[in-house]
Amino acid sequence: MTKHMILNAFETNAPGFMPPGQWTHPQDESFNYTTLEHWAKLARLLERGKFDGIFLADVLGILDIYGGNADAALKAGAWTPAHDPMMLIPAMAMVTTNLGFGVTGNLSYEEPFLFARRMSTLDHLTGGRVGWNIVTGYLDSAAKALGRSAQLPHDERYVAAEEFMDVMYKLWEGSWEDGAVVRDREARMYADPAKVHTVHHHGKYYDMDAMHRCEPSPQRTPVLYQAGSSTAGRAFAAKHCECIFVAGTSQADARSISDDIRRRAAEAGRDPADIRIIIDGVVVVGETEAAAQALLAEHQRYLIPEGSLVMISAGMGVDLSKGDLDAPLGPVKSQANQSATEALTRRDDVWTPRRIANHLHAGRGATIVGSPTQVADEMEEWIDKAGIDGFNLSNGFRFRTMENFVDMVVPELQRRDVFKRDYAPGTLREKLRTKPGARLPESHPASGYRR
Amino acid sequence: MTKHMILNAFETNAPGFMPPGQWTHPQDESFNYTTLEHWAKLARLLERGKFDGIFLADVLGILDIYGGNADAALKAGAWTPAHDPMMLIPAMAMVTTNLGFGVTGNLSYEEPFLFARRMSTLDHLTGGRVGWNIVTGYLDSAAKALGRSAQLPHDERYVAAEEFMDVMYKLWEGSWEDGAVVRDREARMYADPAKVHTVHHHGKYYDMDAMHRCEPSPQRTPVLYQAGSSTAGRAFAAKHCECIFVAGTSQADARSISDDIRRRAAEAGRDPADIRIIIDGVVVVGETEAAAQALLAEHQRYLIPEGSLVMISAGMGVDLSKGDLDAPLGPVKSQANQSATEALTRRDDVWTPRRIANHLHAGRGATIVGSPTQVADEMEEWIDKAGIDGFNLSNGFRFRTMENFVDMVVPELQRRDVFKRDYAPGTLREKLRTKPGARLPESHPASGYRR
């Protein structure tokens, strides 16, 4: 059997995401993002299309780099407002049985004890379908919202992240042994105290003396995702993460990132094949190439260029409202760590603010336009040439993009046997790894925390 | 029309709650608490019974006062483990349209910015059906789980709580003006920056410079609940809260509390009728009185007395594993603030550890046993004599208690016109107040934060 590609829908709990401004289309349904039915409908559609998961991006801070304030973000609805993504999961899980849920959680501002409890609760409720996209943030506006004067410096954030992971593994893997939960009605024993342990952690950033408040969930540690492409970010990902999201507007760029990540994972003693690398992408598909091009033009018509610049300014930490719209960006020195930054500045001969503003995917990832066979061809080419495992597909026009993809592209991919016709059994981890075992393998550092 | 009583189901995201040990019954379904279907089934049942809401209790710390460790709590499954309650709400909201959701949130350990976002997100997703049960915690074990060496002293917790509320009102009521969200496709304007304001808060416990990350939800501020019965707790409740949960095993005790709360509310410039007072209760109903008594005996048979003592020890901050099982408790000097403490020690001539251990409701509130007409009589008597507005009913046997109540007691209460036959329209606040207006009234301090 050919190795099947992974397909995620790339979404966020906001009226607008990527490409920015698509909510201005008269038929767009983005305004319904505050309702459960909106998300239930999407979840059902994705499961019909055998999508592996929905990936819920999140950003805590307001996008206020562009122009030095939030005005442009608010006007364009560029990831502004942005509601809590976790709350969507129980509702989407109610109406699906196989779809996975990757949710972004910013460890810089979460209380480890409460965060671990929320994720374990979700893993229980979804029957083991939850993943955590680990981020450390990139906006000082988030730090100021959370009572800090500024973020930690970039590399120090990864020091804190290492310690946060340490605490998570202690709670998820070490606090409750297998067999701790007895549920013996006759003996009147729910759990065996001898097998439940208090975590004593006293580090640089975190202190804790507590038992995990949850009994072990199907996966214990949720599937670990990451999207940072800085050097510190890649080292972290190679050590901890199972799915890594990369940006990169060319296959060569994406290849250099994916090769580097797999090399680092092997150096960390992990099987490089255990790391699934997913590229951000946008697919515009029509019955014919001409229909797809017409749809692309429609997307462009509803793009808000300033919204693109708001998002990229925030990601790069550089105010693109200043200076020459047509000057190449050049290398950028930035605190920001969104993967878009490197993807753009690596190709500093190409990207100008104007080009970013008018680029459909705001410069982040693969853009694929064509008929179903053309799209399938190009997706196969990306998998092959970029050395990746799948796609994280932006839901551009929320009333049509995913439906078009499910109805037109998925059958073509299935016909070629490069995408599954049905879900594998088991938890999200088992589905993604296509290996048995709901829990992290022995080669993963989390296994060292087990008793 | 007679004033209708309020009915809440009293639950928690744990295998056992009150009365402790009922999961040992062979037919009990508590083990399913980790599944969405368990909660969806309960939500559908409660909506069929026209319940106003489900009240989700929570405690972050492990119950380790009894015996000085968690052993007894783990064995009895006495509120141990305890999973995140908030995650149940989106799923239960998916399968209901009128049921309200009161969820406990401990402000001592929540990040205000993130907590406000989660609650606003829930208020959006549920269409304005969310309430927040404000607690400040009562266990040092929670403090230690969250990186503190101990809790703040009791009254200082209410100082911090006042500041937390200040921050919440700034975000919920003041950050986004009415009319800030424009959603103008033609003008390409999602929100009007002139009407979205940054909260600048710099206080003793909290610092923040941020816009609320959510657009205004139906209720803005969720319905505010509280259950503390200490002096500081009552003053806080009288100022802020709309629903107040009281314990009290006699009608006279409950009356003295409810009178005091309404007096304090009037002193704070609020309409005492805006305060809904709800008593904790357990109803054991059978087709006949004899059948009810037989069911009560069955409950007693599956009670784990040590589990009761675990819960009351935690609530009182006193280790009831020591000393004489038959000695009256006497006045208790305690950091703990669970309303049970006062209800018990006020009647120190009656309560001994052994009596608590064997009391069905562990000494917290009203216990009503009988045929449907007897139960309805007694509920009416409580409403009248205790000066209360409704009941918070423990779901004792999760496979039967609520179903019995819905099938036997609700029709009798409806026949007497002391309970509604159908839901009023509108948000949870409008349903509970039976007055128009989804948002807090002008007489509430939150209104002062509006622009």
CSV table of C-alpha atoms in Angstrom, one decimal, chain A residues 13 15 22-37 39-40 44 58-63 70-95 109-114 117-118 120-122 124-127 129 141-142 144-148 176 183-186 188-194 196 207-215 300-305, chain B residues 13 15 22-37 39-40 44 58-63 70-95 109-114 117-118 120-122 124-127 129 141-142 144-148 176 183-186 188-194 196 207-215 300-305:
chain,number,residue,atom,x,y,z
A,13,ASN,CA,-12.1,30.4,16.1
A,15,PRO,CA,-14.4,35.6,11.8
A,22,GLN,CA,-12.7,36.4,2.6
A,23,TRP,CA,-15.6,37.1,5.0
A,24,THR,CA,-16.5,40.1,2.7
A,25,HIS,CA,-17.8,37.7,0.1
A,26,PRO,CA,-21.6,38.0,0.0
A,27,GLN,CA,-22.1,34.3,0.5
A,28,ASP,CA,-19.5,33.8,3.2
A,29,GLU,CA,-20.6,32.1,6.4
A,30,SER,CA,-17.8,33.3,8.6
A,31,PHE,CA,-20.1,35.4,10.8
A,32,ASN,CA,-21.5,32.1,12.1
A,33,TYR,CA,-18.2,31.3,13.8
A,34,THR,CA,-19.8,32.1,17.1
A,35,THR,CA,-22.3,29.3,16.8
A,36,LEU,CA,-22.0,25.6,17.5
A,37,GLU,CA,-23.8,24.6,14.3
A,39,TRP,CA,-18.5,24.1,13.7
A,40,ALA,CA,-20.6,21.0,13.8
A,44,ARG,CA,-19.3,16.5,9.7
A,58,ASP,CA,-4.7,30.5,17.9
A,59,VAL,CA,-3.1,33.7,18.9
A,60,LEU,CA,-3.6,35.3,22.3
A,61,GLY,CA,-2.4,38.8,21.6
A,62,ILE,CA,-4.0,41.4,19.4
A,63,LEU,CA,-2.2,41.8,16.0
A,70,ALA,CA,-5.0,47.2,16.4
A,71,ASP,CA,-7.0,49.4,14.0
A,72,ALA,CA,-6.2,47.6,10.8
A,73,ALA,CA,-6.6,44.2,12.4
A,74,LEU,CA,-10.1,45.1,13.7
A,75,LYS,CA,-11.2,46.7,10.4
A,76,ALA,CA,-10.0,43.7,8.3
A,77,GLY,CA,-11.2,41.2,10.9
A,78,ALA,CA,-7.7,39.8,10.5
A,79,TRP,CA,-7.6,37.1,13.3
A,80,THR,CA,-9.4,39.7,15.3
A,81,PRO,CA,-11.5,39.0,17.4
A,82,ALA,CA,-10.2,35.5,18.2
A,83,HIS,CA,-12.1,33.3,20.5
A,84,ASP,CA,-11.0,30.3,22.5
A,85,PRO,CA,-10.4,27.3,20.2
A,86,MET,CA,-10.6,24.5,22.8
A,87,MET,CA,-14.3,25.0,23.4
A,88,LEU,CA,-15.1,24.0,19.9
A,89,ILE,CA,-13.7,20.5,20.3
A,90,PRO,CA,-16.4,18.8,22.6
A,91,ALA,CA,-19.1,20.0,20.2
A,92,MET,CA,-17.3,18.8,17.1
A,93,ALA,CA,-16.5,15.6,18.8
A,94,MET,CA,-20.2,15.0,19.6
A,95,VAL,CA,-21.0,14.8,15.8
A,109,TYR,CA,0.7,31.8,29.7
A,110,GLU,CA,-1.1,28.6,30.8
A,111,GLU,CA,-1.0,27.2,34.3
A,112,PRO,CA,0.5,23.8,33.8
A,113,PHE,CA,-1.8,22.0,36.3
A,114,LEU,CA,-4.9,23.4,34.8
A,117,ARG,CA,-6.3,18.8,33.2
A,118,ARG,CA,-8.1,20.4,30.3
A,120,SER,CA,-6.7,15.1,29.6
A,121,THR,CA,-10.4,15.9,29.9
A,122,LEU,CA,-10.6,16.5,26.2
A,124,HIS,CA,-11.2,11.4,27.6
A,125,LEU,CA,-14.2,13.1,26.1
A,126,THR,CA,-13.0,12.6,22.5
A,127,GLY,CA,-11.9,9.0,23.0
A,129,ARG,CA,-8.6,12.2,19.4
A,141,SER,CA,0.6,42.2,23.1
A,142,ALA,CA,-0.1,38.8,24.5
A,144,LYS,CA,0.8,42.6,28.2
A,145,ALA,CA,-2.6,41.0,28.3
A,146,LEU,CA,-1.3,38.4,30.8
A,147,GLY,CA,0.3,40.9,33.2
A,148,ARG,CA,3.9,40.8,31.9
A,176,TRP,CA,-1.2,7.7,37.7
A,183,ARG,CA,-13.3,0.7,39.9
A,184,ASP,CA,-14.0,-2.2,42.1
A,185,ARG,CA,-17.6,-2.0,43.3
A,186,GLU,CA,-17.3,-4.9,45.7
A,188,ARG,CA,-15.4,-0.1,47.3
A,189,MET,CA,-12.1,1.0,45.7
A,190,TYR,CA,-12.2,3.5,42.8
A,191,ALA,CA,-8.4,4.0,42.6
A,192,ASP,CA,-5.5,2.4,44.3
A,193,PRO,CA,-3.6,5.0,46.3
A,194,ALA,CA,-0.4,3.1,46.0
A,196,VAL,CA,-1.2,7.4,42.2
A,207,ASP,CA,6.6,24.8,40.9
A,208,MET,CA,4.2,22.1,41.7
A,209,ASP,CA,3.3,19.5,44.4
A,210,ALA,CA,0.2,17.7,43.1
A,211,MET,CA,-1.3,14.6,41.7
A,212,HIS,CA,-2.7,14.9,38.2
A,213,ARG,CA,-6.4,15.6,38.8
A,214,CYS,CA,-7.4,13.3,35.9
A,215,GLU,CA,-7.3,9.5,35.6
A,300,GLN,CA,-8.4,37.8,-4.9
A,301,ARG,CA,-11.3,40.1,-5.2
A,302,TYR,CA,-12.3,39.6,-1.6
A,303,LEU,CA,-8.8,39.7,-0.2
A,304,ILE,CA,-8.1,42.6,2.1
A,305,PRO,CA,-4.4,43.4,1.4
B,13,ASN,CA,-17.1,16.0,36.1
B,15,PRO,CA,-16.9,9.5,39.0
B,22,GLN,CA,-23.1,5.7,44.9
B,23,TRP,CA,-20.9,4.5,42.0
B,24,THR,CA,-20.6,1.2,43.9
B,25,HIS,CA,-24.2,0.4,43.0
B,26,PRO,CA,-24.2,-2.4,40.4
B,27,GLN,CA,-26.4,-0.4,38.0
B,28,ASP,CA,-24.6,2.9,38.4
B,29,GLU,CA,-23.4,4.7,35.3
B,30,SER,CA,-20.8,7.0,36.9
B,31,PHE,CA,-17.9,5.3,35.1
B,32,ASN,CA,-19.2,6.8,31.9
B,33,TYR,CA,-18.4,10.3,33.1
B,34,THR,CA,-15.4,10.4,30.8
B,35,THR,CA,-17.7,10.1,27.7
B,36,LEU,CA,-19.6,12.7,25.9
B,37,GLU,CA,-22.6,10.5,25.5
B,39,TRP,CA,-23.4,14.1,29.6
B,40,ALA,CA,-25.4,14.4,26.4
B,44,ARG,CA,-31.4,15.8,27.2
B,58,ASP,CA,-15.4,21.8,40.8
B,59,VAL,CA,-12.5,21.6,43.1
B,60,LEU,CA,-8.9,21.9,41.9
B,61,GLY,CA,-7.1,20.5,44.9
B,62,ILE,CA,-7.1,16.9,45.9
B,63,LEU,CA,-9.2,16.2,49.0
B,70,ALA,CA,-5.3,11.5,49.4
B,71,ASP,CA,-5.7,7.8,50.2
B,72,ALA,CA,-9.3,7.9,51.4
B,73,ALA,CA,-10.4,10.2,48.6
B,74,LEU,CA,-8.8,8.0,45.9
B,75,LYS,CA,-10.3,4.8,47.4
B,76,ALA,CA,-13.8,6.2,47.8
B,77,GLY,CA,-13.6,8.1,44.5
B,78,ALA,CA,-14.8,11.1,46.6
B,79,TRP,CA,-14.6,13.9,44.1
B,80,THR,CA,-11.3,12.3,43.0
B,81,PRO,CA,-10.3,12.3,40.2
B,82,ALA,CA,-12.1,15.5,39.1
B,83,HIS,CA,-11.9,16.5,35.4
B,84,ASP,CA,-12.4,19.9,33.9
B,85,PRO,CA,-16.1,20.9,34.0
B,86,MET,CA,-16.1,23.6,31.3
B,87,MET,CA,-15.4,21.1,28.5
B,88,LEU,CA,-18.7,19.4,29.1
B,89,ILE,CA,-20.7,22.5,28.2
B,90,PRO,CA,-20.2,22.7,24.4
B,91,ALA,CA,-21.2,19.1,24.1
B,92,MET,CA,-24.3,19.5,26.3
B,93,ALA,CA,-25.2,22.7,24.5
B,94,MET,CA,-25.1,20.8,21.1
B,95,VAL,CA,-28.0,18.6,22.2
B,109,TYR,CA,-5.7,30.4,39.9
B,110,GLU,CA,-7.2,31.5,36.6
B,111,GLU,CA,-5.4,34.0,34.3
B,112,PRO,CA,-8.1,36.8,34.0
B,113,PHE,CA,-7.5,37.4,30.2
B,114,LEU,CA,-7.8,33.7,29.3
B,117,ARG,CA,-12.0,34.7,26.8
B,118,ARG,CA,-13.2,31.2,27.6
B,120,SER,CA,-17.2,34.7,26.4
B,121,THR,CA,-16.6,32.0,23.9
B,122,LEU,CA,-18.9,29.7,25.8
B,124,HIS,CA,-21.4,32.8,22.3
B,125,LEU,CA,-21.5,29.1,21.5
B,126,THR,CA,-24.4,28.4,23.9
B,127,GLY,CA,-26.4,31.5,22.7
B,129,ARG,CA,-26.8,30.1,28.4
B,141,SER,CA,-3.5,21.4,48.0
B,142,ALA,CA,-4.8,23.5,45.1
B,144,LYS,CA,0.4,23.8,45.9
B,145,ALA,CA,-0.7,22.4,42.5
B,146,LEU,CA,-0.5,25.9,41.2
B,147,GLY,CA,3.0,26.8,42.4
B,148,ARG,CA,2.0,28.6,45.6
B,176,TRP,CA,-16.1,46.5,23.1
B,183,ARG,CA,-19.6,43.3,9.8
B,184,ASP,CA,-19.9,45.6,6.8
B,185,ARG,CA,-18.9,43.6,3.7
B,186,GLU,CA,-19.1,46.6,1.4
B,188,ARG,CA,-14.7,45.9,4.3
B,189,MET,CA,-15.0,46.7,8.0
B,190,TYR,CA,-15.5,44.0,10.5
B,191,ALA,CA,-15.2,46.1,13.7
B,192,ASP,CA,-14.9,49.8,14.2
B,193,PRO,CA,-11.6,50.5,16.0
B,194,ALA,CA,-13.0,53.7,17.6
B,196,VAL,CA,-12.9,48.9,20.8
B,207,ASP,CA,-1.9,43.7,35.6
B,208,MET,CA,-3.3,44.0,32.1
B,209,ASP,CA,-3.1,46.1,29.0
B,210,ALA,CA,-5.3,44.5,26.4
B,211,MET,CA,-8.5,44.5,24.5
B,212,HIS,CA,-10.9,41.7,25.2
B,213,ARG,CA,-10.1,39.1,22.6
B,214,CYS,CA,-13.9,38.3,22.0
B,215,GLU,CA,-16.6,40.3,20.5
B,300,GLN,CA,-27.5,4.3,52.4
B,301,ARG,CA,-26.3,0.8,51.5
B,302,TYR,CA,-24.0,2.2,48.8
B,303,LEU,CA,-22.8,5.2,50.8
B,304,ILE,CA,-19.1,5.1,51.6
B,305,PRO,CA,-19.0,6.8,55.0
